[in-house]
Short mmCIF file of C-alpha atoms and ligand atoms in Angstrom, two decimals:
data_model
loop_
_atom_site.label_atom_id
_atom_site.label_comp_id
_atom_site.label_asym_id
_atom_site.label_seq_id
_atom_site.Cartn_x
_atom_site.Cartn_y
_atom_site.Cartn_z
CA MET A 144 -0.04 -0.18 -0.12
CA THR A 145 1.13 3.93 -1.20
CA GLU A 146 1.46 5.99 2.09
CA VAL A 147 -0.96 8.10 0.40
CA ALA A 148 -3.49 5.12 0.76
CA GLU A 149 -2.21 4.38 3.93
CA VAL A 150 -3.30 7.52 5.53
CA ALA A 151 -6.89 7.56 3.66
CA GLU A 152 -7.97 4.34 5.07
CA SER A 153 -6.06 4.59 8.79
CA PRO A 154 -8.74 4.96 10.89
CA ILE A 155 -9.76 8.00 12.96
CA TYR A 156 -8.64 8.72 16.63
CA PRO A 157 -9.64 8.23 19.35
CA PHE A 158 -11.13 5.55 19.06
CA SER A 159 -14.69 5.08 20.89
CA ARG A 160 -14.79 2.97 24.10
CA ASP A 161 -17.07 -0.34 24.86
CA MET A 162 -18.62 1.26 27.62
CA ARG A 163 -20.05 -1.55 28.69
CA CYS A 164 -16.24 -1.85 29.69
CA PRO A 165 -15.70 1.71 30.88
CA PHE A 166 -12.51 1.28 32.64
CA ALA A 167 -11.01 0.01 29.30
CA PRO A 168 -9.04 1.85 26.63
CA PRO A 169 -10.92 1.63 23.24
CA SER A 170 -10.56 -2.10 22.77
CA ALA A 171 -8.61 -1.59 19.11
CA MET A 172 -6.18 -1.08 20.99
CA SER A 173 -4.77 -4.65 21.98
CA GLY A 174 -4.58 -5.62 18.12
CA LEU A 175 -3.07 -2.57 16.90
CA ARG A 176 -0.24 -3.06 20.16
CA ARG A 177 -0.07 -6.69 19.06
CA ASP A 178 -0.12 -6.47 14.92
CA ASP A 179 1.01 -2.95 14.44
CA PRO A 180 2.19 -1.02 17.22
CA ILE A 181 2.97 1.81 15.65
CA SER A 182 0.06 2.40 13.36
CA ARG A 183 -1.27 5.49 10.86
CA VAL A 184 -4.39 6.95 12.45
CA ARG A 185 -6.11 10.49 11.18
CA LEU A 186 -7.76 12.61 13.30
CA TRP A 187 -11.26 15.11 13.48
CA ASP A 188 -9.76 17.43 10.80
CA GLY A 189 -8.18 14.91 8.67
CA THR A 190 -4.68 15.29 9.66
CA PRO A 191 -2.38 12.18 9.99
CA ALA A 192 -0.53 11.27 13.17
CA TRP A 193 1.53 7.65 14.31
CA LEU A 194 0.13 6.01 17.19
CA VAL A 195 2.38 4.70 19.59
CA THR A 196 0.71 2.16 21.57
CA ARG A 197 3.00 -0.17 23.38
CA TYR A 198 5.15 0.34 26.45
CA ASP A 199 8.50 0.76 25.74
CA ASP A 200 8.01 2.64 22.49
CA VAL A 201 5.98 5.29 24.46
CA ARG A 202 8.52 5.46 26.82
CA THR A 203 11.48 5.59 24.14
CA LEU A 204 9.47 8.45 22.41
CA LEU A 205 8.57 11.12 25.30
CA ALA A 206 11.80 10.94 26.36
CA ASP A 207 13.25 11.59 22.68
CA PRO A 208 14.19 15.56 22.64
CA ARG A 209 13.76 15.35 19.02
CA LEU A 210 9.81 15.20 19.70
CA SER A 211 8.46 18.91 20.22
CA SER A 212 5.31 19.73 22.45
CA ASP A 213 4.89 23.13 20.50
CA VAL A 214 1.20 23.38 19.36
CA SER A 215 1.78 26.37 16.99
CA LYS A 216 3.63 23.56 14.77
CA PRO A 217 2.12 22.88 11.62
CA GLY A 218 0.39 19.34 11.84
CA TYR A 219 0.43 19.09 15.48
CA PRO A 220 -1.98 16.34 16.20
CA HIS A 221 -4.60 18.51 18.50
CA LEU A 222 -7.63 17.05 19.97
CA GLY A 223 -10.44 18.70 18.73
CA ALA A 224 -10.88 22.60 17.17
CA GLY A 225 -11.44 24.49 20.39
CA VAL A 226 -9.01 23.16 22.25
CA GLY A 227 -6.63 23.50 19.56
CA ALA A 228 -7.38 27.43 19.17
CA ALA A 229 -7.25 28.08 23.50
CA GLN A 230 -4.11 26.51 23.34
CA LYS A 231 -2.32 28.79 20.98
CA THR A 232 -3.84 32.02 22.30
CA PHE A 233 -1.79 31.11 25.64
CA ARG A 234 0.99 29.07 25.99
CA THR A 235 2.26 27.46 28.86
CA PHE A 236 5.45 25.43 29.27
CA LEU A 237 3.36 22.44 28.93
CA ASN A 238 3.78 23.64 25.54
CA MET A 239 7.80 24.81 25.25
CA ASP A 240 10.63 22.66 24.43
CA ASP A 241 13.50 22.96 26.75
CA PRO A 242 15.52 24.39 27.17
CA GLU A 243 12.57 27.30 27.59
CA HIS A 244 10.61 24.51 29.07
CA ALA A 245 12.96 23.45 32.00
CA ARG A 246 13.73 27.42 32.72
CA HIS A 247 9.99 27.86 33.73
CA ARG A 248 8.97 24.57 35.19
CA ARG A 249 11.82 25.45 37.37
CA MET A 250 10.55 28.11 38.79
CA LEU A 251 7.68 26.12 39.87
CA THR A 252 9.55 22.65 41.24
CA ARG A 253 9.83 24.01 45.07
CA ALA A 254 6.13 25.07 45.43
CA PHE A 255 5.24 20.69 43.98
CA MET A 256 8.04 18.91 45.59
CA VAL A 257 7.17 15.89 47.38
CA LYS A 258 8.62 17.10 50.91
CA ARG A 259 6.55 20.56 50.49
CA ILE A 260 3.79 18.70 49.43
CA GLU A 261 3.80 15.78 52.25
CA ALA A 262 3.89 18.61 54.53
CA LEU A 263 0.62 18.99 53.55
CA ARG A 264 -1.17 16.08 54.20
CA PRO A 265 -2.54 17.09 57.52
CA ARG A 266 -4.34 19.47 55.43
CA ILE A 267 -5.11 17.63 52.78
CA GLN A 268 -7.25 15.62 55.42
CA GLU A 269 -8.61 18.74 56.93
CA HIS A 270 -10.12 19.24 53.30
CA ALA A 271 -11.35 15.32 52.76
CA ASP A 272 -12.89 15.18 56.42
CA ALA A 273 -15.26 18.18 55.47
CA ALA A 274 -15.72 16.57 52.32
CA VAL A 275 -17.40 13.38 53.55
CA GLU A 276 -19.41 15.26 56.13
CA GLU A 277 -20.94 17.69 53.60
CA LEU A 278 -21.90 14.19 51.41
CA ALA A 279 -23.37 13.00 54.91
CA SER A 280 -25.48 16.08 54.87
CA ARG A 281 -26.79 15.49 51.80
CA PRO A 282 -29.83 14.10 50.42
CA GLN A 283 -29.89 10.79 48.81
CA PRO A 284 -28.62 10.41 46.45
CA ALA A 285 -25.54 12.73 46.92
CA ASP A 286 -23.23 13.85 43.84
CA LEU A 287 -19.66 12.42 45.31
CA VAL A 288 -18.25 14.96 42.45
CA ALA A 289 -19.64 18.20 43.45
CA ALA A 290 -20.06 17.17 47.28
CA VAL A 291 -16.34 15.39 47.79
CA ALA A 292 -13.87 15.30 44.58
CA LEU A 293 -13.61 18.45 43.48
CA PRO A 294 -13.97 20.39 46.72
CA VAL A 295 -11.16 18.39 48.05
CA THR A 296 -9.09 18.89 44.74
CA SER A 297 -10.14 22.77 44.41
CA ASN A 298 -9.37 23.58 47.85
CA MET A 299 -6.19 22.47 47.95
CA ILE A 300 -4.66 23.95 44.52
CA ALA A 301 -6.87 27.28 45.68
CA GLU A 302 -5.07 27.28 48.97
CA LEU A 303 -1.54 26.69 46.96
CA LEU A 304 -1.79 29.47 44.26
CA GLY A 305 -3.40 31.83 46.68
CA VAL A 306 -6.66 31.87 44.37
CA PRO A 307 -9.72 32.60 46.55
CA TYR A 308 -12.20 29.24 46.88
CA GLU A 309 -15.26 31.48 46.47
CA ASP A 310 -14.57 31.64 43.03
CA HIS A 311 -14.79 27.68 42.39
CA GLU A 312 -17.93 27.30 40.31
CA PHE A 313 -15.85 29.84 37.65
CA PHE A 314 -12.87 28.49 37.37
CA GLN A 315 -14.03 24.82 37.47
CA GLU A 316 -17.29 25.84 34.63
CA ARG A 317 -14.35 27.40 32.80
CA THR A 318 -11.89 24.47 33.38
CA VAL A 319 -14.73 21.96 31.63
CA VAL A 320 -15.02 23.96 28.66
CA LEU A 321 -11.00 24.10 28.01
CA GLY A 322 -10.58 20.38 28.95
CA SER A 323 -13.39 19.25 26.56
CA GLY A 324 -12.45 17.85 23.11
CA SER A 325 -15.80 18.73 21.64
CA ALA A 326 -16.32 22.30 22.93
CA ASP A 327 -16.14 24.91 19.91
CA VAL A 328 -13.54 27.39 18.96
CA GLU A 329 -15.88 30.50 20.14
CA GLU A 330 -16.82 28.76 23.51
CA SER A 331 -13.35 28.26 24.24
CA LEU A 332 -12.04 31.44 23.66
CA ARG A 333 -14.16 33.34 25.41
CA ALA A 334 -13.35 30.61 28.54
CA SER A 335 -10.12 31.16 27.51
CA GLU A 336 -10.56 35.15 28.18
CA GLU A 337 -12.24 34.87 30.93
CA VAL A 338 -9.79 32.84 32.83
CA GLN A 339 -7.15 35.34 31.70
CA ASP A 340 -8.86 38.53 33.16
CA PHE A 341 -9.45 36.62 36.39
CA PHE A 342 -6.24 36.21 36.59
CA ARG A 343 -5.18 39.57 35.74
CA THR A 344 -7.46 40.72 38.71
CA LEU A 345 -6.04 38.56 40.86
CA VAL A 346 -2.14 38.63 40.13
CA GLU A 347 -2.62 42.77 40.50
CA HIS A 348 -4.32 42.48 43.92
CA LYS A 349 -1.41 40.46 45.00
CA ARG A 350 0.73 42.96 44.80
CA THR A 351 -0.73 44.63 47.43
CA HIS A 352 -1.84 41.50 49.63
CA PRO A 353 1.53 39.19 49.30
CA GLY A 354 1.23 35.41 50.81
CA PRO A 355 3.65 32.18 50.83
CA ASP A 356 1.49 31.50 47.54
CA VAL A 357 2.61 30.69 44.16
CA ILE A 358 0.84 33.94 42.42
CA SER A 359 3.23 36.10 44.86
CA HIS A 360 6.07 33.82 44.20
CA LEU A 361 5.72 34.93 40.31
CA ASN A 362 4.70 38.40 41.35
CA SER A 363 8.50 38.70 42.51
CA LEU A 364 9.93 36.60 39.79
CA GLN A 365 8.52 39.33 37.80
CA ASP A 366 10.29 42.24 39.51
CA ASP A 367 13.09 40.29 38.96
CA GLY A 368 12.52 40.28 35.19
CA GLU A 369 12.45 36.24 35.29
CA ILE A 370 8.97 35.95 34.02
CA THR A 371 6.59 38.05 32.09
CA LEU A 372 2.94 39.09 33.23
CA THR A 373 1.36 37.02 29.92
CA GLU A 374 3.69 34.00 31.17
CA THR A 375 2.57 34.37 34.36
CA LEU A 376 -1.05 34.51 33.88
CA ASN A 377 -0.61 31.73 30.98
CA THR A 378 1.14 29.39 34.29
CA LEU A 379 -1.31 29.82 36.42
CA ARG A 380 -4.14 29.19 34.73
CA LEU A 381 -2.47 25.99 33.69
CA LEU A 382 -1.58 25.13 37.29
CA LEU A 383 -5.50 26.02 38.08
CA ALA A 384 -7.00 24.14 35.94
CA ALA A 385 -4.39 20.54 35.81
CA GLY A 386 -4.66 20.99 39.80
CA HIS A 387 -8.13 20.47 40.09
CA ASP A 388 -10.31 18.91 37.23
CA THR A 389 -7.67 15.91 36.78
CA THR A 390 -7.52 14.62 40.31
CA ALA A 391 -10.96 15.06 40.80
CA SER A 392 -11.65 12.90 38.22
CA MET A 393 -9.43 10.33 39.15
CA ILE A 394 -11.11 10.43 42.63
CA ALA A 395 -14.66 10.24 40.92
CA LEU A 396 -13.87 7.14 38.80
CA GLY A 397 -11.83 5.55 41.65
CA THR A 398 -14.40 5.00 43.62
CA LEU A 399 -16.16 3.55 41.17
CA ALA A 400 -13.59 1.04 40.40
CA LEU A 401 -13.10 0.13 44.24
CA LEU A 402 -17.08 -0.34 44.54
CA GLN A 403 -17.30 -2.16 41.07
CA HIS A 404 -14.18 -4.72 42.35
CA PRO A 405 -15.20 -5.50 46.26
CA ASP A 406 -12.64 -7.47 47.36
CA GLN A 407 -10.13 -4.98 46.32
CA LEU A 408 -11.60 -2.31 47.98
CA ALA A 409 -11.70 -5.07 51.31
CA TRP A 410 -8.17 -5.53 50.74
CA LEU A 411 -7.30 -1.62 50.51
CA MET A 412 -9.39 -1.25 53.54
CA ALA A 413 -8.30 -4.07 55.71
CA ASP A 414 -4.55 -1.75 56.19
CA PRO A 415 -5.10 1.87 54.22
CA GLY A 416 -2.27 3.28 56.21
CA ALA A 417 0.46 0.81 54.28
CA ARG A 418 -1.64 -0.51 51.38
CA ALA A 419 -3.20 3.42 49.94
CA ALA A 420 0.17 4.17 48.57
CA GLY A 421 0.56 1.47 46.04
CA ALA A 422 -3.38 0.97 45.78
CA VAL A 423 -3.18 4.56 44.22
CA GLU A 424 -0.72 3.46 41.78
CA GLU A 425 -2.61 0.80 40.51
CA LEU A 426 -6.07 2.81 40.07
CA LEU A 427 -3.64 5.47 38.66
CA ARG A 428 -2.43 2.72 35.52
CA TYR A 429 -5.70 0.91 35.70
CA LEU A 430 -7.86 4.02 34.56
CA THR A 431 -5.06 6.00 32.75
CA ILE A 432 -7.43 9.24 32.78
CA SER A 433 -4.89 11.02 31.06
CA HIS A 434 -6.45 9.12 28.14
CA PHE A 435 -6.32 10.51 24.73
CA GLY A 436 -2.06 10.40 24.59
CA ARG A 437 0.69 12.53 24.62
CA ARG A 438 0.45 14.28 21.49
CA ARG A 439 3.97 15.71 20.18
CA ILE A 440 5.53 16.62 16.54
CA ALA A 441 8.52 15.21 15.08
CA THR A 442 11.44 17.99 14.49
CA ALA A 443 13.43 15.07 12.81
CA ASP A 444 13.28 11.74 11.53
CA ILE A 445 13.00 9.22 14.21
CA GLU A 446 13.70 5.71 13.47
CA ILE A 447 11.59 3.09 15.84
CA ALA A 448 10.41 -0.27 15.85
CA GLY A 449 10.97 -0.83 12.17
CA ARG A 450 9.01 2.73 11.15
CA VAL A 451 10.51 6.01 10.13
CA ILE A 452 8.48 9.24 11.87
CA ARG A 453 9.35 12.21 9.56
CA ALA A 454 10.40 15.06 10.59
CA GLY A 455 6.56 17.63 10.56
CA GLU A 456 5.02 14.61 11.17
CA GLY A 457 2.39 14.25 14.39
CA VAL A 458 2.96 11.49 17.19
CA ILE A 459 0.34 10.22 19.47
CA ALA A 460 2.15 8.41 22.57
CA ALA A 461 -1.09 6.59 24.03
CA ASN A 462 0.00 6.05 27.55
CA ASP A 463 -3.68 4.14 28.32
CA SER A 464 -2.70 1.83 25.82
CA ALA A 465 1.47 1.59 27.50
CA ASN A 466 -0.61 1.09 30.73
CA ARG A 467 -2.26 -2.08 29.40
CA ASP A 468 0.59 -3.81 27.78
CA ALA A 469 1.54 -6.92 29.24
CA ASP A 470 5.32 -6.95 28.30
CA ALA A 471 4.99 -3.95 31.50
CA PHE A 472 1.90 -5.43 33.70
CA PRO A 473 1.23 -8.99 33.73
CA ASP A 474 -2.64 -9.48 33.52
CA PRO A 475 -2.68 -5.52 32.64
CA ASP A 476 -6.40 -6.34 32.45
CA VAL A 477 -6.77 -7.01 36.31
CA LEU A 478 -6.85 -4.79 38.99
CA ASP A 479 -4.50 -5.80 41.47
CA LEU A 480 -3.90 -2.88 44.13
CA GLY A 481 -1.13 -5.25 45.34
CA ARG A 482 0.78 -5.25 42.69
CA ASP A 483 3.80 -3.05 41.85
CA ALA A 484 2.34 -0.72 39.27
CA ARG A 485 4.45 2.33 40.04
CA HIS A 486 6.05 2.60 36.92
CA HIS A 487 2.74 3.39 35.12
CA LEU A 488 2.74 6.26 32.05
CA THR A 489 -0.31 7.83 33.63
CA PHE A 490 1.51 11.03 34.21
CA GLY A 491 3.43 10.87 31.13
CA PHE A 492 7.24 10.24 31.10
CA GLY A 493 9.94 12.36 30.31
CA THR A 494 10.84 16.09 30.22
CA HIS A 495 6.74 17.05 30.72
CA GLN A 496 6.13 14.29 33.38
CA CYS A 497 3.23 15.57 35.57
CA LEU A 498 4.70 18.64 38.19
CA GLY A 499 1.69 18.14 40.47
CA GLN A 500 2.11 14.23 40.47
CA PRO A 501 3.20 14.33 44.34
CA LEU A 502 0.16 16.47 45.31
CA ALA A 503 -2.36 14.15 43.02
CA ARG A 504 -0.95 11.30 45.32
CA VAL A 505 -1.31 12.44 49.11
CA GLU A 506 -4.63 13.68 47.38
CA LEU A 507 -5.61 10.21 46.11
CA GLN A 508 -4.13 8.26 49.42
CA VAL A 509 -5.94 10.52 51.90
CA VAL A 510 -9.73 10.82 49.81
CA TYR A 511 -10.47 6.80 49.09
CA PRO A 512 -9.71 5.37 52.84
CA THR A 513 -11.33 8.60 54.32
CA LEU A 514 -14.27 8.23 52.02
CA PHE A 515 -14.65 4.40 52.28
CA ARG A 516 -14.06 4.60 56.54
CA ARG A 517 -16.54 7.23 56.97
CA PHE A 518 -19.22 5.55 54.41
CA PRO A 519 -18.17 1.21 54.62
CA ASP A 520 -21.59 0.92 52.91
CA LEU A 521 -20.79 3.11 49.87
CA ARG A 522 -22.84 2.09 46.47
CA ALA A 523 -23.15 4.04 43.03
CA ALA A 524 -26.88 4.77 42.88
CA GLU A 525 -27.02 4.13 39.33
CA PRO A 526 -26.06 1.08 36.99
CA LEU A 527 -22.54 1.54 35.58
CA ASP A 528 -24.55 2.01 31.81
CA ALA A 529 -26.91 4.84 33.22
CA LEU A 530 -23.49 7.02 34.19
CA ARG A 531 -21.93 10.20 32.56
CA PHE A 532 -18.48 9.41 31.34
CA LYS A 533 -16.71 12.20 30.57
CA GLN A 534 -15.91 10.24 27.24
CA THR A 535 -14.75 13.41 24.92
CA SER A 536 -12.80 15.30 27.58
CA VAL A 537 -8.97 15.62 27.94
CA PHE A 538 -9.52 13.85 31.17
CA TYR A 539 -11.59 10.39 31.61
CA GLY A 540 -13.87 10.70 34.73
CA LEU A 541 -17.17 11.28 35.61
CA HIS A 542 -19.50 13.97 35.49
CA ASP A 543 -21.54 13.16 38.35
CA LEU A 544 -21.40 9.92 40.50
CA PRO A 545 -24.64 9.61 42.47
CA VAL A 546 -24.25 7.56 45.41
CA THR A 547 -26.37 6.37 48.41
CA TRP A 548 -24.71 4.77 51.58
C1 LIG B 119 -4.37 12.56 39.00
C2 LIG B 119 -4.09 13.62 38.73
C3 LIG B 119 -3.48 14.10 37.26
C4 LIG B 119 -2.64 14.07 36.30
C5 LIG B 119 -3.17 11.95 35.65
C6 LIG B 119 -2.15 14.32 35.34
C7 LIG B 119 -1.63 14.02 34.38
C8 LIG B 119 -0.29 14.53 33.44
C9 LIG B 119 0.61 14.27 32.32
C10 LIG B 119 -0.32 12.88 31.75
C11 LIG B 119 0.93 14.88 31.69
C12 LIG B 119 2.20 15.42 30.74
C13 LIG B 119 1.45 15.77 29.83
C14 LIG B 119 2.37 16.16 28.32
O1 LIG B 119 3.49 14.78 28.37
O2 LIG B 119 2.11 16.55 27.53
C15 LIG B 119 0.71 16.43 33.01
C16 LIG B 119 1.34 17.48 33.14
C17 LIG B 119 1.52 18.41 34.13
N1 LIG B 119 0.46 18.39 35.45
FE1 LIG B 119 -0.72 17.11 35.44
N2 LIG B 119 -1.78 15.42 36.29
C18 LIG B 119 -2.71 15.11 37.42
C19 LIG B 119 -2.47 16.07 38.34
C20 LIG B 119 -1.75 17.23 38.20
C21 LIG B 119 -1.99 18.62 39.32
C22 LIG B 119 -2.39 18.02 40.65
C23 LIG B 119 -1.01 19.53 38.97
C24 LIG B 119 -1.40 20.53 39.75
C25 LIG B 119 -0.57 21.93 39.35
C26 LIG B 119 -0.87 19.42 37.71
C27 LIG B 119 0.21 19.86 36.97
C28 LIG B 119 0.60 19.43 35.39
C29 LIG B 119 1.54 21.20 35.10
C30 LIG B 119 1.99 22.05 35.28
C31 LIG B 119 1.93 19.46 33.77
C32 LIG B 119 2.86 20.02 32.78
C33 LIG B 119 4.10 19.39 33.19
C34 LIG B 119 5.22 20.03 32.03
O3 LIG B 119 5.19 20.13 30.95
O4 LIG B 119 6.60 19.99 32.49
N3 LIG B 119 -1.18 17.71 37.29
N4 LIG B 119 0.06 16.01 34.20
#
């Protein structure tokens, strides 16, 4: 087959999931991993891209500096029209390459380092305790996303950044639009501008009311000429969005997965102090909420596993598929909270690996045990096929999770 014909006949990515197995990646992935691990796909707008599905290849490519994260390069594999347009209007270090990326990321590493986040564990516990009591006070069935998942994660990221929690509805709603693969251009650009204005006001306010928070830290870096105002605003909106919606999705989806696997839940709750950290890694692997792959564009020809990715071609490193590769995780479709899953790729790999992973980890390690200790008889109030999964969002999860106890 000629290359042109190969592209024209290639399947459209993202593939749909089989919602009878809402925790599994699309079933097409396992066939590709076996037969065509670096394959041709087309995106929503016809743009061709390479889809990489095996664990070793995904890791190799994500560590390769010849792959760029620059969304403004022609041929970059955007998830959708709205996401693409919004990403182009605000440039963050998520979409920069080294050394520029590293310079920006370094400004924030202290705020999110493991030691600092560990010190916040008691505070995270306070928010988790308050959230489960809030859930208990609601009439049944109550929505776990609104009562627990979003409040814990939004409170924590708001405190770290110096954003008033009272504004949570505003920023949660805009984050949903900006992370939606199906939002249109106009809607995304409007949300983008509103968030920019929100932070402009806040950054100005913090100049006269500084605190031990990230906004004040970035303000002082601005004074030293290290970062511009626009870069500050862009960084803050990345942190606020990435810092709550992601882990909230993981709280809700992880809770549902535990409810669907009562033996695993019982194992976890028999000794959460010793088991929660490992269990969280396995839930992260099994659910891979960062489900649309890490997207890159090649800046030079790259030979890998018998294929040549040409300069200018888009690459989707499918970390959801990699996390189900039997060569990296025996019996990959089994949720086994006792396994060592720490090498999963849910937080990405390489230079862009998630900056907020220490925070996400501690939040999850605290929330699941707190929730199931308080509600040992927690149940989903709807069957699986009636639940609303976030299928087109950048991060997979649930729009809401009605529960009873
Ligand atoms: C379960 C929760 C989370 C998941 C699954 C997740 C996933 C990811 C992934 C896959 C990447 C890599 C993107 C790429 O390779 O292109 C990433 C990057 C990033 N994440 Fe997270 N994330 C989570 C929570 C958080 C939290 C709580 C924060 C807090 C601020 C955060 C901040 C960031 C930032 C700033 C980056 C960009 C890093 C860079 O480009 O150097 N994330 N995240």
